[in-house]
């Protein structure tokens, strides 16, 4: 793609990066076939190629974002399926991230939307506030019927529709809090390694059992696990809302905390059980490339970061005697398969440990969760969820496995099939407890064991 940035514009490192990305695009359109919003809506401007044109015009001519541009950028899930499909290596992720920062800086949203987005950016990264908000949402759920009817789908969902989406996704009850920050879990037997485990934000409120399963499995196999004190949100949620300064502050806080822990006791890896977080942490090196004080440290942290499946694939898991034949539909979270290019490892681990793993038709398409997307774009998100659930039903699974809490909650809201994290199944297969579903608070049915 031909670009016409001035030399003055190219002096800005972000514009120079955008120019490099744009020049790789050859207009081939392969991305349209795998873009969830284009597949659903059929609008060129709701495809990666269309959004690239909009972003190019906005950046190249240094224009303020228009309502039309904002509408189509907001509809992007950042699922990154386009990057998997692109034969030219266009880094759409970094381009759309830059567009979101520009929108947040230069576009004035309606008052209600500004308040909602600010609330999400403040509450979701703070587990104590998020827990309180979920408790309030549980009380408010019966009142959702009193909100004005949503009516037909609109280009930009209204505030009441978004509130209803939030209430619908809130759990009926919350589990007790999990292990506290600063905890150390010693290896069982001879220590073979030492890792930090990301505590997460929403996940530690909604499903602390996921990290507990990871701790159980790791310590059982000789790995010491540390929940690093002073660690905070990874910054993914604020990053995707265009709140660049807040996201970078979160990143710097974590970098300091993790490297301080590495100096105290060494770390083989920083493990992540929420793939949406992992994709962003692995990108810290790029995000802080211009920060003289943190660039090298950020790159080091990115190199240390691994999805839980990457790390345990290097361990010789000891399977416990258990009846095999449980059919698992494996949902490949977009942030894992497209963002981190991890596609086969989780399935191989499940298969090697006694599960019958089935691929889901259209596995490349997003489930509609995408961080806060299912709250801000509920119409599109619900259509994608229903499509995903229908595809899952085709393989007739006993349970569904995924590597990202957002996907788990989203899919569970549309099916009665138990939804669990991959690490919970692997913990169970190697001597841990039977996992619980991310749907209604129930264990996986004894009929599957």
CSV table of C-alpha atoms in Angstrom, one decimal:
chain,number,residue,atom,x,y,z
A,1,UNK,CA,0.0,0.0,0.0
A,2,UNK,CA,1.4,3.4,-1.0
A,3,UNK,CA,1.7,5.9,1.8
A,4,UNK,CA,2.3,9.7,1.8
A,5,UNK,CA,3.4,10.6,5.3
A,6,UNK,CA,5.6,13.7,5.5
A,7,UNK,CA,9.1,13.6,6.9
A,8,UNK,CA,7.9,15.5,9.9
A,9,UNK,CA,5.2,12.9,10.5
A,10,UNK,CA,7.7,10.0,10.1
A,11,UNK,CA,9.8,11.6,12.8
A,12,UNK,CA,7.2,10.3,15.2
A,13,UNK,CA,8.1,6.6,16.1
A,14,UNK,CA,4.4,5.6,16.1
A,15,UNK,CA,3.7,7.0,12.7
A,16,UNK,CA,6.9,5.5,11.4
A,17,UNK,CA,5.7,2.1,12.7
A,18,UNK,CA,2.3,2.6,11.1
A,19,UNK,CA,3.9,3.5,7.8
A,20,UNK,CA,5.9,0.3,7.9
A,21,UNK,CA,2.8,-1.8,8.6
A,22,UNK,CA,0.7,0.0,6.0
A,23,UNK,CA,3.3,-0.5,3.3
A,24,UNK,CA,3.1,-4.3,3.8
A,25,UNK,CA,-0.6,-4.5,2.9
A,26,UNK,CA,-1.2,-5.5,-0.7
A,27,UNK,CA,-5.1,-5.3,-0.7
A,28,UNK,CA,-5.4,-9.1,-1.2
A,29,UNK,CA,-8.5,-9.4,0.9
A,30,UNK,CA,-7.6,-12.8,2.4
A,31,UNK,CA,-8.3,-11.2,5.8
A,32,UNK,CA,-11.9,-10.7,5.0
A,33,UNK,CA,-12.6,-14.5,5.0
A,34,UNK,CA,-11.6,-14.8,8.6
A,35,UNK,CA,-12.8,-11.5,10.1
A,36,UNK,CA,-15.7,-12.2,12.4
A,37,UNK,CA,-17.4,-8.8,11.8
A,38,UNK,CA,-17.1,-9.0,8.0
A,39,UNK,CA,-18.4,-12.6,8.1
A,40,UNK,CA,-21.5,-11.4,10.1
A,41,UNK,CA,-22.0,-7.9,8.6
A,42,UNK,CA,-20.6,-8.1,5.1
A,43,UNK,CA,-19.4,-4.5,5.2
A,44,UNK,CA,-16.0,-3.8,3.8
A,45,UNK,CA,-15.4,-1.2,6.4
A,46,UNK,CA,-16.0,-3.9,9.0
A,47,UNK,CA,-13.1,-5.9,7.6
A,48,UNK,CA,-9.4,-5.5,8.4
A,49,UNK,CA,-8.7,-4.2,4.9
A,50,UNK,CA,-11.5,-1.6,5.3
A,51,UNK,CA,-10.3,-0.6,8.7
A,52,UNK,CA,-6.7,-0.3,7.5
A,53,UNK,CA,-8.0,2.3,4.9
A,54,UNK,CA,-9.8,4.2,7.6
A,55,UNK,CA,-6.8,4.2,9.8
A,56,UNK,CA,-4.5,5.2,7.0
A,57,UNK,CA,-6.6,8.2,6.1
A,58,UNK,CA,-6.9,9.3,9.7
A,59,UNK,CA,-3.2,9.1,10.4
A,60,UNK,CA,-1.8,10.2,7.1
A,61,UNK,CA,-4.0,13.4,6.9
A,62,UNK,CA,-3.8,13.9,10.6
A,63,UNK,CA,-7.5,14.1,10.9
A,64,UNK,CA,-9.6,13.8,14.0
A,65,UNK,CA,-11.6,10.6,14.1
A,66,UNK,CA,-15.1,10.8,12.7
A,67,UNK,CA,-18.1,9.0,14.2
A,68,UNK,CA,-18.0,6.7,11.2
A,69,UNK,CA,-14.4,5.8,11.8
A,70,UNK,CA,-15.0,5.2,15.5
A,71,UNK,CA,-17.9,3.0,14.8
A,72,UNK,CA,-15.9,0.6,12.6
A,73,UNK,CA,-12.8,0.6,14.8
A,74,UNK,CA,-15.0,0.0,17.9
A,75,UNK,CA,-16.5,-3.0,16.1
A,76,UNK,CA,-13.1,-4.7,15.7
A,77,UNK,CA,-12.7,-7.5,18.3
A,78,UNK,CA,-8.8,-7.4,18.0
A,79,UNK,CA,-9.2,-11.2,17.6
A,80,UNK,CA,-6.2,-11.0,15.2
A,81,UNK,CA,-7.5,-13.8,12.9
A,82,UNK,CA,-6.5,-11.5,10.1
A,83,UNK,CA,-2.9,-11.7,11.1
A,84,UNK,CA,-3.0,-15.5,10.9
A,85,UNK,CA,-4.4,-15.3,7.4
A,86,UNK,CA,-2.3,-12.4,6.0
A,87,UNK,CA,0.3,-13.6,3.5
A,88,UNK,CA,2.2,-10.3,3.8
A,89,UNK,CA,2.8,-10.2,7.5
A,90,UNK,CA,0.7,-7.0,8.2
A,91,UNK,CA,0.9,-6.4,11.9
A,92,UNK,CA,-2.7,-5.3,12.2
A,93,UNK,CA,-2.6,-5.5,16.0
A,94,UNK,CA,-0.1,-2.6,16.4
A,95,UNK,CA,-2.0,-0.6,13.8
A,96,UNK,CA,-5.4,-0.9,15.4
A,97,UNK,CA,-3.9,-0.3,18.9
A,98,UNK,CA,-2.5,3.0,17.6
A,99,UNK,CA,-5.9,3.9,16.1
A,100,UNK,CA,-7.6,3.3,19.5
A,101,UNK,CA,-5.2,5.6,21.2
A,102,UNK,CA,-5.8,8.3,18.7
A,103,UNK,CA,-9.6,7.9,19.1
A,104,UNK,CA,-9.3,8.1,22.9
A,105,UNK,CA,-7.2,11.2,22.6
A,106,UNK,CA,-9.0,13.1,19.8
A,107,UNK,CA,-12.6,11.9,19.7
A,108,UNK,CA,-15.4,13.1,22.1
A,109,UNK,CA,-17.8,10.2,22.8
A,110,UNK,CA,-21.3,10.8,24.1
A,111,UNK,CA,-21.3,11.5,27.8
A,112,UNK,CA,-22.9,8.1,28.9
A,113,UNK,CA,-20.4,6.2,26.8
A,114,UNK,CA,-17.4,8.1,28.3
A,115,UNK,CA,-18.6,7.3,31.8
A,116,UNK,CA,-19.2,3.6,31.0
A,117,UNK,CA,-15.7,3.2,29.4
A,118,UNK,CA,-14.0,5.1,32.2
A,119,UNK,CA,-15.8,2.8,34.8
A,120,UNK,CA,-14.7,-0.3,33.0
A,121,UNK,CA,-11.1,0.9,32.7
A,122,UNK,CA,-11.1,1.7,36.5
A,123,UNK,CA,-13.0,-1.2,37.9
A,124,UNK,CA,-12.0,-4.3,35.9
A,125,UNK,CA,-8.2,-4.1,36.6
A,126,UNK,CA,-8.8,-3.8,40.3
A,127,UNK,CA,-10.0,-7.2,41.8
A,128,UNK,CA,-11.5,-5.7,45.0
A,129,UNK,CA,-13.6,-3.2,43.1
A,130,UNK,CA,-14.5,-5.8,40.5
A,131,UNK,CA,-15.7,-8.2,43.2
A,132,UNK,CA,-17.8,-5.5,44.7
A,133,UNK,CA,-19.3,-4.6,41.3
A,134,UNK,CA,-20.2,-8.3,40.7
A,135,UNK,CA,-21.9,-8.5,44.0
A,136,UNK,CA,-23.9,-5.3,43.2
A,137,UNK,CA,-24.7,-6.7,39.7
A,138,UNK,CA,-26.1,-9.9,41.3
A,139,UNK,CA,-28.5,-7.8,43.4
A,140,UNK,CA,-29.4,-5.7,40.3
A,141,UNK,CA,-30.1,-8.6,37.9
A,142,UNK,CA,-33.8,-8.9,38.8
A,143,UNK,CA,-34.2,-5.2,38.0
A,144,UNK,CA,-32.9,-5.6,34.4
A,145,UNK,CA,-36.5,-6.3,33.3
A,146,UNK,CA,-37.3,-2.7,34.2
A,147,UNK,CA,-34.8,-1.2,31.8
A,148,UNK,CA,-36.2,0.1,28.5
A,149,UNK,CA,-36.5,-2.6,25.8
A,150,UNK,CA,-33.5,-2.8,23.6
A,151,UNK,CA,-35.5,-3.0,20.3
A,152,UNK,CA,-33.7,-3.9,17.1
A,153,UNK,CA,-29.9,-3.9,16.7
A,154,UNK,CA,-28.4,-0.4,16.2
A,155,UNK,CA,-25.1,0.7,14.7
A,156,UNK,CA,-23.9,1.8,18.2
A,157,UNK,CA,-25.5,0.0,21.1
A,158,UNK,CA,-27.2,2.2,23.7
A,159,UNK,CA,-26.4,2.5,27.3
A,160,UNK,CA,-29.3,0.4,28.6
A,161,UNK,CA,-28.5,-2.4,26.2
A,162,UNK,CA,-24.9,-2.5,27.5
A,163,UNK,CA,-26.1,-2.4,31.1
A,164,UNK,CA,-28.3,-5.4,30.4
A,165,UNK,CA,-25.3,-7.2,28.8
A,166,UNK,CA,-23.3,-6.6,31.9
A,167,UNK,CA,-26.0,-7.9,34.2
A,168,UNK,CA,-26.6,-11.0,32.0
A,169,UNK,CA,-22.9,-12.0,32.2
A,170,UNK,CA,-22.6,-11.4,36.0
A,171,UNK,CA,-22.5,-14.7,37.9
A,172,UNK,CA,-25.2,-15.8,40.3
A,173,UNK,CA,-22.6,-16.1,43.1
A,174,UNK,CA,-18.9,-15.6,43.5
A,175,UNK,CA,-16.4,-18.2,44.7
A,176,UNK,CA,-14.3,-17.4,47.8
A,177,UNK,CA,-11.0,-15.5,47.0
A,178,UNK,CA,-8.0,-17.6,46.0
A,179,UNK,CA,-4.5,-17.4,47.3
A,180,UNK,CA,-3.2,-14.0,48.3
A,181,UNK,CA,-0.5,-12.0,46.6
A,182,UNK,CA,2.9,-12.7,48.0
A,183,UNK,CA,2.2,-16.4,48.6
A,184,UNK,CA,4.8,-19.0,47.8
A,185,UNK,CA,3.9,-22.6,47.0
A,186,UNK,CA,6.9,-25.0,47.5
A,187,UNK,CA,7.6,-27.8,45.0
A,188,UNK,CA,6.6,-31.2,46.0
A,189,UNK,CA,9.8,-33.3,46.4
A,190,UNK,CA,12.9,-32.1,44.6
A,191,UNK,CA,12.6,-28.6,43.2
A,192,UNK,CA,12.9,-28.7,39.4
A,193,UNK,CA,12.1,-25.0,38.7
A,194,UNK,CA,10.6,-21.8,40.0
A,195,UNK,CA,8.0,-19.7,38.3
A,196,UNK,CA,5.8,-16.6,38.9
A,197,UNK,CA,2.1,-17.1,38.1
A,198,UNK,CA,0.1,-14.1,37.0
A,199,UNK,CA,-2.7,-13.6,39.4
A,200,UNK,CA,-4.9,-11.7,36.9
A,201,UNK,CA,-7.8,-9.4,37.6
A,202,UNK,CA,-11.3,-10.7,36.6
A,203,UNK,CA,-10.1,-14.3,36.7
A,204,UNK,CA,-9.1,-14.2,40.3
A,205,UNK,CA,-12.6,-13.0,41.2
A,206,UNK,CA,-14.6,-15.2,38.8
A,207,UNK,CA,-12.6,-18.4,38.8
A,208,UNK,CA,-9.7,-18.6,41.3
A,209,UNK,CA,-9.9,-22.3,40.8
A,210,UNK,CA,-8.0,-21.9,37.5
A,211,UNK,CA,-4.8,-20.7,39.1
A,212,UNK,CA,-5.3,-23.1,41.9
A,213,UNK,CA,-5.3,-25.9,39.4
A,214,UNK,CA,-2.1,-24.6,37.8
A,215,UNK,CA,-0.5,-24.4,41.3
A,216,UNK,CA,-1.5,-27.9,42.1
A,217,UNK,CA,-0.2,-29.3,38.8
A,218,UNK,CA,3.1,-27.4,38.9
A,219,UNK,CA,4.0,-28.1,42.5
A,220,UNK,CA,3.0,-31.8,42.1
A,221,UNK,CA,5.7,-31.9,39.3
A,222,UNK,CA,8.5,-30.2,41.3
A,223,UNK,CA,7.9,-26.5,40.4
A,224,UNK,CA,7.9,-23.8,43.0
A,225,UNK,CA,5.2,-21.2,42.3
A,226,UNK,CA,5.3,-17.6,43.4
A,227,UNK,CA,2.4,-15.1,43.4
A,228,UNK,CA,4.5,-12.0,43.2
A,229,UNK,CA,3.7,-9.2,45.7
A,230,UNK,CA,3.0,-5.8,44.2
A,231,UNK,CA,2.0,-7.3,40.9
A,232,UNK,CA,-1.0,-5.6,39.3
A,233,UNK,CA,-3.2,-5.8,36.2
A,234,UNK,CA,-1.3,-6.7,33.0
A,235,UNK,CA,-2.9,-3.6,31.3
A,236,UNK,CA,-4.7,-5.5,28.5
A,237,UNK,CA,-8.2,-4.2,29.3
A,238,UNK,CA,-7.1,-0.5,29.4
A,239,UNK,CA,-4.8,-1.1,26.4
A,240,UNK,CA,-7.6,-2.2,24.2
A,241,UNK,CA,-9.8,0.7,25.4
A,242,UNK,CA,-7.1,3.1,24.1
A,243,UNK,CA,-6.0,4.2,27.6
A,244,UNK,CA,-2.3,4.1,26.6
A,245,UNK,CA,-0.8,5.9,29.7
A,246,UNK,CA,-2.7,3.7,32.1
A,247,UNK,CA,-1.7,0.5,30.3
A,248,UNK,CA,1.9,1.4,30.3
A,249,UNK,CA,1.8,2.3,34.0
A,250,UNK,CA,0.4,-1.2,34.7
A,251,UNK,CA,3.2,-2.7,32.6
A,252,UNK,CA,6.0,-0.8,34.4
A,253,UNK,CA,4.6,-1.8,37.8
A,254,UNK,CA,4.6,-5.4,36.8
A,255,UNK,CA,8.0,-5.3,35.2
A,256,UNK,CA,9.5,-3.9,38.4
A,257,UNK,CA,7.8,-6.4,40.6
A,258,UNK,CA,8.7,-9.5,38.4
A,259,UNK,CA,12.3,-8.5,37.9
A,260,UNK,CA,12.7,-7.8,41.6
A,261,UNK,CA,11.4,-11.3,42.3
A,262,UNK,CA,13.7,-12.8,39.7
A,263,UNK,CA,16.7,-11.1,41.5
A,264,UNK,CA,15.6,-12.4,44.9
A,265,UNK,CA,15.1,-16.0,43.9
A,266,UNK,CA,15.4,-16.5,40.1
A,267,UNK,CA,12.5,-17.2,37.8
A,268,UNK,CA,12.4,-19.7,35.0
A,269,UNK,CA,9.3,-18.1,33.6
A,270,UNK,CA,6.3,-15.9,34.2
A,271,UNK,CA,3.3,-18.1,33.6
A,272,UNK,CA,-0.1,-16.9,32.4
A,273,UNK,CA,-3.4,-18.8,32.5
A,274,UNK,CA,-5.4,-16.1,30.8
A,275,UNK,CA,-4.3,-15.9,27.2
A,276,UNK,CA,-5.6,-12.4,26.7
A,277,UNK,CA,-3.2,-11.2,29.3
A,278,UNK,CA,-0.3,-13.3,27.9
A,279,UNK,CA,-0.6,-11.7,24.5
A,280,UNK,CA,-0.2,-8.2,25.9
A,281,UNK,CA,2.6,-9.1,28.3
A,282,UNK,CA,4.5,-10.8,25.5
A,283,UNK,CA,4.2,-7.4,23.7
A,284,UNK,CA,5.6,-5.3,26.6
A,285,UNK,CA,8.9,-5.1,24.7
A,286,UNK,CA,7.2,-3.4,21.8
A,287,UNK,CA,4.9,-1.2,23.9
A,288,UNK,CA,7.8,0.2,25.9
A,289,UNK,CA,10.4,0.2,23.1
A,290,UNK,CA,10.7,4.0,23.3
A,291,UNK,CA,11.1,4.1,27.1
A,292,UNK,CA,14.7,4.5,27.9
A,293,UNK,CA,14.3,3.4,31.5
A,294,UNK,CA,12.2,0.3,30.8
A,295,UNK,CA,12.8,-0.9,27.2
A,296,UNK,CA,15.4,-3.5,28.1
A,297,UNK,CA,13.5,-4.7,31.2
A,298,UNK,CA,10.3,-4.9,29.2
A,299,UNK,CA,11.9,-7.0,26.5
A,300,UNK,CA,13.3,-9.3,29.2
A,301,UNK,CA,9.9,-9.8,30.8
A,302,UNK,CA,8.3,-10.5,27.4
A,303,UNK,CA,10.9,-13.2,26.8
A,304,UNK,CA,10.3,-14.8,30.2
A,305,UNK,CA,6.5,-14.9,29.7
A,306,UNK,CA,4.8,-18.2,28.7
A,307,UNK,CA,1.3,-19.4,28.4
A,308,UNK,CA,0.8,-22.2,30.9
A,309,UNK,CA,0.5,-24.8,28.1
A,310,UNK,CA,3.9,-23.8,26.7
A,311,UNK,CA,5.6,-24.4,30.1
A,312,UNK,CA,4.0,-27.6,31.1
A,313,UNK,CA,4.6,-29.1,27.7
A,314,UNK,CA,8.3,-29.3,28.8
A,315,UNK,CA,7.3,-31.3,31.9
A,316,UNK,CA,6.8,-35.0,32.0
A,317,UNK,CA,3.2,-35.1,33.3
A,318,UNK,CA,2.4,-38.1,35.5
A,319,UNK,CA,-1.1,-39.2,34.5
A,320,UNK,CA,-3.3,-40.6,37.3
A,321,UNK,CA,-5.3,-43.8,36.7
A,322,UNK,CA,-8.7,-42.6,35.4
A,323,UNK,CA,-11.3,-43.8,32.9
A,324,UNK,CA,-10.5,-42.3,29.5
A,325,UNK,CA,-12.9,-41.5,26.6
A,326,UNK,CA,-14.1,-38.0,27.8
A,327,UNK,CA,-14.9,-36.0,24.7
A,328,UNK,CA,-13.5,-32.5,24.9
A,329,UNK,CA,-14.3,-29.7,22.4
A,330,UNK,CA,-11.3,-27.5,22.5
A,331,UNK,CA,-12.0,-23.8,22.0
A,332,UNK,CA,-8.9,-22.0,20.7
A,333,UNK,CA,-9.0,-18.6,22.3
A,334,UNK,CA,-8.1,-15.9,19.7
A,335,UNK,CA,-5.4,-14.4,21.9
A,336,UNK,CA,-3.8,-17.9,22.0
A,337,UNK,CA,-4.1,-19.1,18.5
A,338,UNK,CA,-3.8,-15.8,16.6
A,339,UNK,CA,-2.1,-13.6,19.2
A,340,UNK,CA,0.5,-16.1,20.5
A,341,UNK,CA,0.4,-18.6,17.6
A,342,UNK,CA,-0.1,-21.5,20.1
A,343,UNK,CA,-2.5,-23.9,18.3
A,344,UNK,CA,-1.5,-27.5,18.8
A,345,UNK,CA,0.1,-27.7,22.3
A,346,UNK,CA,-3.1,-27.5,24.4
A,347,UNK,CA,-4.8,-30.2,22.3
A,348,UNK,CA,-1.7,-32.4,22.4
A,349,UNK,CA,-1.5,-32.1,26.1
A,350,UNK,CA,-5.1,-33.1,26.5
A,351,UNK,CA,-4.9,-36.0,24.1
A,352,UNK,CA,-1.7,-37.4,25.8
A,353,UNK,CA,-3.5,-37.3,29.2
A,354,UNK,CA,-6.5,-39.4,28.2
A,355,UNK,CA,-9.0,-37.0,26.7
A,356,UNK,CA,-10.6,-37.3,23.3
A,357,UNK,CA,-10.1,-33.9,21.8
A,358,UNK,CA,-12.4,-32.6,19.0
A,359,UNK,CA,-11.7,-29.5,16.9
A,360,UNK,CA,-14.6,-27.1,16.6
A,361,UNK,CA,-15.8,-26.1,13.1
A,362,UNK,CA,-14.9,-22.5,12.3
A,363,UNK,CA,-12.4,-22.6,15.2
A,364,UNK,CA,-10.7,-19.5,13.8
A,365,UNK,CA,-13.7,-17.3,14.5
A,366,UNK,CA,-14.0,-15.4,17.7
A,367,UNK,CA,-16.6,-16.3,20.4
A,368,UNK,CA,-17.4,-12.6,20.9
A,369,UNK,CA,-15.8,-12.1,24.3
A,370,UNK,CA,-12.7,-10.1,23.4
A,371,UNK,CA,-12.1,-8.4,26.7
A,372,UNK,CA,-14.9,-5.8,27.2
A,373,UNK,CA,-16.3,-6.4,23.7
A,374,UNK,CA,-19.3,-8.4,24.8
A,375,UNK,CA,-20.2,-5.5,27.1
A,376,UNK,CA,-19.7,-2.7,24.6
A,377,UNK,CA,-20.9,-4.5,21.5
A,378,UNK,CA,-23.5,-7.0,22.8
A,379,UNK,CA,-25.4,-7.5,19.6
A,380,UNK,CA,-22.4,-8.7,17.6
A,381,UNK,CA,-21.0,-10.5,20.6
A,382,UNK,CA,-24.2,-12.5,21.1
A,383,UNK,CA,-24.3,-13.5,17.4
A,384,UNK,CA,-20.8,-14.7,17.5
A,385,UNK,CA,-21.4,-16.6,20.8
A,386,UNK,CA,-24.5,-18.3,19.3
A,387,UNK,CA,-22.5,-19.3,16.2
A,388,UNK,CA,-19.7,-20.7,18.3
A,389,UNK,CA,-22.1,-22.6,20.6
A,390,UNK,CA,-23.8,-24.1,17.5
A,391,UNK,CA,-20.5,-25.2,16.1
A,392,UNK,CA,-19.5,-26.7,19.4
A,393,UNK,CA,-22.7,-28.7,19.6
A,394,UNK,CA,-21.9,-30.3,16.3
A,395,UNK,CA,-19.0,-32.3,17.9
A,396,UNK,CA,-21.3,-33.5,20.8
A,397,UNK,CA,-18.7,-32.9,23.6
A,398,UNK,CA,-18.9,-34.0,27.2
A,399,UNK,CA,-17.2,-30.7,28.1
A,400,UNK,CA,-15.6,-27.6,26.5
A,401,UNK,CA,-12.0,-26.6,27.3
A,402,UNK,CA,-10.5,-23.1,26.7
A,403,UNK,CA,-7.4,-21.2,27.8
A,404,UNK,CA,-9.0,-17.8,28.5
A,405,UNK,CA,-11.5,-16.8,31.2
A,406,UNK,CA,-13.3,-14.3,29.0
A,407,UNK,CA,-14.0,-17.0,26.4
A,408,UNK,CA,-15.1,-19.4,29.2
A,409,UNK,CA,-17.7,-17.0,30.6
A,410,UNK,CA,-18.9,-16.0,27.1
A,411,UNK,CA,-19.4,-19.6,25.9
A,412,UNK,CA,-20.9,-20.7,29.2
A,413,UNK,CA,-23.6,-18.1,28.9
A,414,UNK,CA,-25.0,-19.9,25.8
A,415,UNK,CA,-24.7,-23.6,26.6
A,416,UNK,CA,-25.4,-26.1,29.3
A,417,UNK,CA,-22.2,-28.1,28.4
A,418,UNK,CA,-19.6,-27.6,31.2
A,419,UNK,CA,-16.9,-25.1,30.3
A,420,UNK,CA,-13.5,-25.5,32.0
A,421,UNK,CA,-9.9,-24.3,31.6
A,422,UNK,CA,-7.4,-26.6,29.9
A,423,UNK,CA,-5.2,-26.6,33.0
A,424,UNK,CA,-8.1,-27.8,35.2
A,425,UNK,CA,-8.5,-30.9,33.0
A,426,UNK,CA,-4.7,-31.5,33.1
A,427,UNK,CA,-4.6,-31.1,36.8
A,428,UNK,CA,-7.5,-33.6,37.1
A,429,UNK,CA,-5.7,-36.0,34.8
A,430,UNK,CA,-2.6,-35.9,36.9
A,431,UNK,CA,-4.2,-36.4,40.3
A,432,UNK,CA,-6.1,-33.2,41.0
A,433,UNK,CA,-9.8,-32.6,41.8
A,434,UNK,CA,-12.6,-32.8,39.4
A,435,UNK,CA,-13.0,-29.4,37.7
A,436,UNK,CA,-16.1,-27.1,38.0
A,437,UNK,CA,-17.8,-25.5,35.1
A,438,UNK,CA,-17.8,-21.8,34.3
A,439,UNK,CA,-21.5,-22.0,33.8
A,440,UNK,CA,-23.9,-22.7,36.7
A,441,UNK,CA,-21.9,-23.5,39.8
A,442,UNK,CA,-21.7,-27.2,39.4
A,443,UNK,CA,-19.0,-29.9,39.1
A,444,UNK,CA,-18.5,-31.6,35.8
A,445,UNK,CA,-21.1,-34.3,35.7
A,446,UNK,CA,-20.1,-37.6,37.2
A,447,UNK,CA,-21.4,-39.3,34.0
A,448,UNK,CA,-18.3,-38.0,32.3
A,449,UNK,CA,-15.8,-39.4,34.8
